[in-house]
Amino acid sequence: FTDPRITFLKNSQNLGATTTSNRAIRAAKGHWIAILDSDDWIAPERLERMVQVAEAEAADLIVDDLFLIRDGEATAWSTLLSESDRIITQIQQINPVFFVETDQYGKRCLRLGITKPLFRRQFLEQNSIQYDETLTAAYDYWIDLNCLVRGAKFILLPEPYYFYRSRAGSAVSNKRIGWLSECCQATERFIQQPITQQNPALVRALSRQLAQFQRLRAYYQVIEPLKEKQYGKALI
């Protein structure tokens, strides 16, 4: 690429998704931050359309629907909204309680936490928000919620422009118990934040989510060893 607006940053070693994303955000100079994972792609008109709507709505975050792509395929089998339990056809503002209550692991729901928002860079800077570098999964969910509790205007545009690839053998499916433990720890930390404690409805929603993570972790701590015929481990 010869476009002078493009800056290429290279890590000297593998720093992981969150640390690398934070480095890129610190180096960014534009009004908007758009995250694109290396195995996904976007429609050519995505950024133009989303910035149009975001500016019109005075949004701090905006997300679009996702095309769902199976690994090895080039066309979508469905979209995130189509597979959810919600019918959303109009632009909608999202609040933190709705965000949590409609993102429940293991259930058919909206799951906005896996979308890839556009962030208003000024909002991130003013609120000192970045990706949590201690997390290896679900980091998109937590940065979104972190923005929401700090007053971000979060807009959902129910039009799919992002092509989201799902792979067999992903971190979640291969290391489910560790992933659920990390989710439990992240949820407990978030509940304890003073800013979260100011919103009792959000605390209740997160507490219900934490209980679900704990139940699932206990279930898989028995099931996974049984699958591997480690019967003693399943009884611990």
CSV table of C-alpha atoms in Angstrom, one decimal:
chain,number,residue,atom,x,y,z
A,1,PHE,CA,0.0,0.0,0.0
A,2,THR,CA,1.3,3.5,-0.8
A,3,ASP,CA,-1.6,5.4,0.8
A,4,PRO,CA,0.1,7.9,3.2
A,5,ARG,CA,-2.8,7.5,5.6
A,6,ILE,CA,-1.9,3.9,6.4
A,7,THR,CA,0.6,3.2,9.2
A,8,PHE,CA,1.9,-0.3,9.6
A,9,LEU,CA,2.8,-1.4,13.1
A,10,LYS,CA,4.8,-4.6,13.7
A,11,ASN,CA,5.3,-6.2,17.1
A,12,SER,CA,8.7,-7.7,17.8
A,13,GLN,CA,7.0,-10.7,19.4
A,14,ASN,CA,3.4,-12.0,19.6
A,15,LEU,CA,1.8,-9.8,22.2
A,16,GLY,CA,-1.8,-11.1,21.8
A,17,ALA,CA,-4.9,-9.5,20.6
A,18,THR,CA,-5.7,-7.1,23.5
A,19,THR,CA,-2.2,-5.7,23.8
A,20,THR,CA,-1.8,-5.3,20.1
A,21,SER,CA,-5.2,-3.6,19.8
A,22,ASN,CA,-4.3,-1.2,22.6
A,23,ARG,CA,-1.1,-0.3,20.8
A,24,ALA,CA,-3.0,0.4,17.6
A,25,ILE,CA,-5.6,2.5,19.4
A,26,ARG,CA,-2.9,4.6,21.0
A,27,ALA,CA,-1.3,5.2,17.6
A,28,ALA,CA,-4.6,6.1,15.9
A,29,LYS,CA,-5.3,9.7,14.8
A,30,GLY,CA,-8.8,9.4,13.2
A,31,HIS,CA,-12.1,10.2,14.8
A,32,TRP,CA,-13.2,6.5,14.8
A,33,ILE,CA,-11.6,3.2,15.8
A,34,ALA,CA,-12.7,0.1,13.8
A,35,ILE,CA,-11.5,-3.3,14.9
A,36,LEU,CA,-11.2,-6.1,12.3
A,37,ASP,CA,-10.0,-9.6,13.3
A,38,SER,CA,-7.5,-11.2,11.0
A,39,ASP,CA,-9.8,-14.1,9.9
A,40,ASP,CA,-12.8,-11.9,9.3
A,41,TRP,CA,-13.7,-9.3,6.6
A,42,ILE,CA,-16.1,-6.4,6.0
A,43,ALA,CA,-18.3,-5.2,3.2
A,44,PRO,CA,-16.7,-2.3,1.3
A,45,GLU,CA,-19.5,0.1,2.3
A,46,ARG,CA,-19.4,-0.8,6.0
A,47,LEU,CA,-17.4,2.1,7.4
A,48,GLU,CA,-19.1,4.8,5.4
A,49,ARG,CA,-22.5,3.6,6.4
A,50,MET,CA,-21.7,3.2,10.1
A,51,VAL,CA,-20.0,6.5,10.4
A,52,GLN,CA,-23.0,8.2,8.7
A,53,VAL,CA,-25.4,6.7,11.2
A,54,ALA,CA,-23.0,7.2,14.2
A,55,GLU,CA,-22.6,10.9,13.4
A,56,ALA,CA,-26.4,11.4,12.8
A,57,GLU,CA,-27.1,9.7,16.2
A,58,ALA,CA,-24.2,11.3,18.1
A,59,ALA,CA,-23.1,7.8,19.0
A,60,ASP,CA,-19.9,6.9,21.0
A,61,LEU,CA,-20.2,3.2,19.9
A,62,ILE,CA,-22.0,1.7,17.0
A,63,VAL,CA,-22.3,-2.0,16.0
A,64,ASP,CA,-23.8,-3.7,13.0
A,65,ASP,CA,-25.3,-7.1,12.5
A,66,LEU,CA,-22.8,-9.9,11.7
A,67,PHE,CA,-22.8,-12.3,8.7
A,68,LEU,CA,-22.0,-15.7,10.2
A,69,ILE,CA,-19.4,-17.7,8.2
A,70,ARG,CA,-18.3,-21.2,8.8
A,71,ASP,CA,-14.6,-21.8,8.5
A,72,GLY,CA,-13.7,-22.8,4.9
A,73,GLU,CA,-16.8,-21.3,3.4
A,74,ALA,CA,-17.1,-18.0,1.6
A,75,THR,CA,-20.8,-17.3,2.0
A,76,ALA,CA,-22.9,-16.6,5.1
A,77,TRP,CA,-25.2,-19.2,6.5
A,78,SER,CA,-27.1,-16.7,8.6
A,79,THR,CA,-26.7,-13.4,10.6
A,80,LEU,CA,-26.4,-12.8,14.3
A,81,LEU,CA,-29.8,-11.0,14.5
A,82,SER,CA,-31.5,-13.8,12.6
A,83,GLU,CA,-30.2,-16.4,15.0
A,84,SER,CA,-31.1,-14.4,18.1
A,85,ASP,CA,-34.4,-14.4,20.0
A,86,ARG,CA,-35.0,-10.7,19.1
A,87,ILE,CA,-36.7,-9.0,16.1
A,88,ILE,CA,-34.9,-5.7,15.6
A,89,THR,CA,-35.5,-3.8,12.4
A,90,GLN,CA,-34.8,-0.2,13.5
A,91,ILE,CA,-31.8,1.6,14.8
A,92,GLN,CA,-31.8,1.0,18.6
A,93,GLN,CA,-29.9,2.5,21.5
A,94,ILE,CA,-28.5,-0.1,23.8
A,95,ASN,CA,-28.2,0.3,27.6
A,96,PRO,CA,-25.9,-1.7,29.9
A,97,VAL,CA,-28.6,-3.9,31.5
A,98,PHE,CA,-30.0,-4.8,28.1
A,99,PHE,CA,-26.5,-5.5,26.8
A,100,VAL,CA,-25.8,-8.0,29.7
A,101,GLU,CA,-29.3,-9.6,29.8
A,102,THR,CA,-29.2,-10.3,26.0
A,103,ASP,CA,-25.8,-11.9,26.0
A,104,GLN,CA,-26.1,-15.2,27.8
A,105,TYR,CA,-23.6,-17.9,27.0
A,106,GLY,CA,-25.2,-21.2,26.0
A,107,LYS,CA,-28.6,-19.6,25.3
A,108,ARG,CA,-30.3,-18.4,22.1
A,109,CYS,CA,-30.0,-14.6,22.5
A,110,LEU,CA,-28.7,-11.4,20.9
A,111,ARG,CA,-25.0,-11.6,22.0
A,112,LEU,CA,-23.9,-8.1,21.1
A,113,GLY,CA,-20.6,-8.9,22.9
A,114,ILE,CA,-19.2,-10.7,19.9
A,115,THR,CA,-19.9,-7.8,17.5
A,116,LYS,CA,-17.1,-5.4,16.4
A,117,PRO,CA,-18.1,-1.8,17.2
A,118,LEU,CA,-16.8,1.4,15.9
A,119,PHE,CA,-15.6,3.5,18.9
A,120,ARG,CA,-15.4,7.2,18.9
A,121,ARG,CA,-11.7,7.7,19.7
A,122,GLN,CA,-12.3,10.8,21.8
A,123,PHE,CA,-14.6,8.9,24.1
A,124,LEU,CA,-12.0,6.2,24.7
A,125,GLU,CA,-9.4,8.7,25.5
A,126,GLN,CA,-11.5,10.9,27.7
A,127,ASN,CA,-12.5,7.9,29.8
A,128,SER,CA,-9.1,6.1,29.7
A,129,ILE,CA,-10.7,3.0,28.3
A,130,GLN,CA,-8.8,0.2,26.6
A,131,TYR,CA,-8.9,-3.6,26.2
A,132,ASP,CA,-8.2,-5.6,29.4
A,133,GLU,CA,-4.9,-7.2,28.7
A,134,THR,CA,-5.4,-9.8,31.3
A,135,LEU,CA,-8.1,-11.5,29.2
A,136,THR,CA,-7.7,-14.1,26.5
A,137,ALA,CA,-11.3,-14.3,25.5
A,138,ALA,CA,-14.5,-12.2,25.6
A,139,TYR,CA,-12.4,-9.0,25.6
A,140,ASP,CA,-14.8,-7.3,23.1
A,141,TYR,CA,-17.7,-7.8,25.5
A,142,TRP,CA,-15.9,-6.2,28.4
A,143,ILE,CA,-14.6,-3.1,26.6
A,144,ASP,CA,-18.2,-2.5,25.3
A,145,LEU,CA,-19.6,-2.8,28.8
A,146,ASN,CA,-16.9,-0.6,30.2
A,147,CYS,CA,-17.9,2.1,27.7
A,148,LEU,CA,-21.6,1.6,28.5
A,149,VAL,CA,-21.2,2.1,32.3
A,150,ARG,CA,-19.3,5.3,31.6
A,151,GLY,CA,-22.2,6.8,29.7
A,152,ALA,CA,-21.4,5.8,26.1
A,153,LYS,CA,-24.2,6.2,23.6
A,154,PHE,CA,-24.3,2.8,22.1
A,155,ILE,CA,-26.2,2.4,18.8
A,156,LEU,CA,-27.2,-0.9,17.1
A,157,LEU,CA,-27.6,-0.7,13.4
A,158,PRO,CA,-29.5,-3.8,12.3
A,159,GLU,CA,-27.8,-4.2,9.0
A,160,PRO,CA,-25.1,-6.8,8.4
A,161,TYR,CA,-21.7,-5.5,7.0
A,162,TYR,CA,-19.2,-7.6,9.1
A,163,PHE,CA,-18.4,-11.2,8.1
A,164,TYR,CA,-17.6,-13.1,11.2
A,165,ARG,CA,-15.8,-16.4,10.8
A,166,SER,CA,-16.4,-19.2,13.3
A,167,ARG,CA,-13.9,-22.0,13.5
A,168,ALA,CA,-14.1,-25.5,14.9
A,169,GLY,CA,-11.4,-25.8,17.6
A,170,SER,CA,-11.7,-22.3,18.7
A,171,ALA,CA,-10.3,-21.2,22.1
A,172,VAL,CA,-13.8,-21.4,23.6
A,173,SER,CA,-14.6,-24.9,22.5
A,174,ASN,CA,-11.1,-26.3,23.2
A,175,LYS,CA,-10.6,-24.7,26.6
A,176,ARG,CA,-14.1,-24.3,27.8
A,177,ILE,CA,-13.4,-24.7,31.6
A,178,GLY,CA,-10.6,-22.2,31.5
A,179,TRP,CA,-12.7,-19.8,29.5
A,180,LEU,CA,-15.6,-20.1,31.9
A,181,SER,CA,-13.2,-19.5,34.9
A,182,GLU,CA,-11.9,-16.4,33.2
A,183,CYS,CA,-15.5,-15.2,32.6
A,184,CYS,CA,-16.3,-15.8,36.3
A,185,GLN,CA,-13.3,-13.8,37.4
A,186,ALA,CA,-13.9,-10.9,35.0
A,187,THR,CA,-17.6,-10.7,36.0
A,188,GLU,CA,-16.7,-10.7,39.7
A,189,ARG,CA,-14.2,-7.8,39.1
A,190,PHE,CA,-16.7,-5.8,37.1
A,191,ILE,CA,-19.4,-6.2,39.7
A,192,GLN,CA,-17.1,-4.8,42.4
A,193,GLN,CA,-16.3,-1.6,40.5
A,194,PRO,CA,-17.7,1.5,42.3
A,195,ILE,CA,-19.2,2.7,39.0
A,196,THR,CA,-21.0,-0.7,38.5
A,197,GLN,CA,-22.3,-0.6,42.1
A,198,GLN,CA,-24.1,2.7,41.3
A,199,ASN,CA,-26.4,0.7,39.0
A,200,PRO,CA,-28.3,-1.9,41.0
A,201,ALA,CA,-30.1,-3.3,38.0
A,202,LEU,CA,-26.8,-3.9,36.3
A,203,VAL,CA,-25.4,-5.6,39.4
A,204,ARG,CA,-28.4,-7.9,39.4
A,205,ALA,CA,-28.0,-8.7,35.7
A,206,LEU,CA,-24.3,-9.4,36.1
A,207,SER,CA,-24.9,-11.5,39.2
A,208,ARG,CA,-27.3,-13.7,37.3
A,209,GLN,CA,-24.8,-14.0,34.5
A,210,LEU,CA,-22.1,-15.0,37.0
A,211,ALA,CA,-24.3,-17.7,38.4
A,212,GLN,CA,-24.8,-19.1,34.9
A,213,PHE,CA,-21.0,-19.1,34.3
A,214,GLN,CA,-20.5,-20.9,37.6
A,215,ARG,CA,-23.1,-23.5,36.9
A,216,LEU,CA,-21.7,-24.2,33.4
A,217,ARG,CA,-18.1,-24.4,34.8
A,218,ALA,CA,-19.2,-27.0,37.4
A,219,TYR,CA,-21.0,-29.0,34.7
A,220,TYR,CA,-18.0,-29.1,32.3
A,221,GLN,CA,-15.6,-29.9,35.2
A,222,VAL,CA,-17.5,-33.2,35.4
A,223,ILE,CA,-18.3,-33.8,31.7
A,224,GLU,CA,-14.9,-33.0,30.2
A,225,PRO,CA,-12.9,-35.5,32.3
A,226,LEU,CA,-15.6,-38.1,31.6
A,227,LYS,CA,-15.2,-37.6,27.9
A,228,GLU,CA,-11.5,-38.2,28.3
A,229,LYS,CA,-12.1,-41.2,30.5
A,230,GLN,CA,-10.4,-39.5,33.5
A,231,TYR,CA,-13.0,-40.7,35.9
A,232,GLY,CA,-11.1,-39.8,39.1
A,233,LYS,CA,-10.7,-36.2,38.0
A,234,ALA,CA,-14.5,-36.0,37.3
A,235,LEU,CA,-15.2,-37.0,40.9
A,236,ILE,CA,-12.9,-34.4,42.5
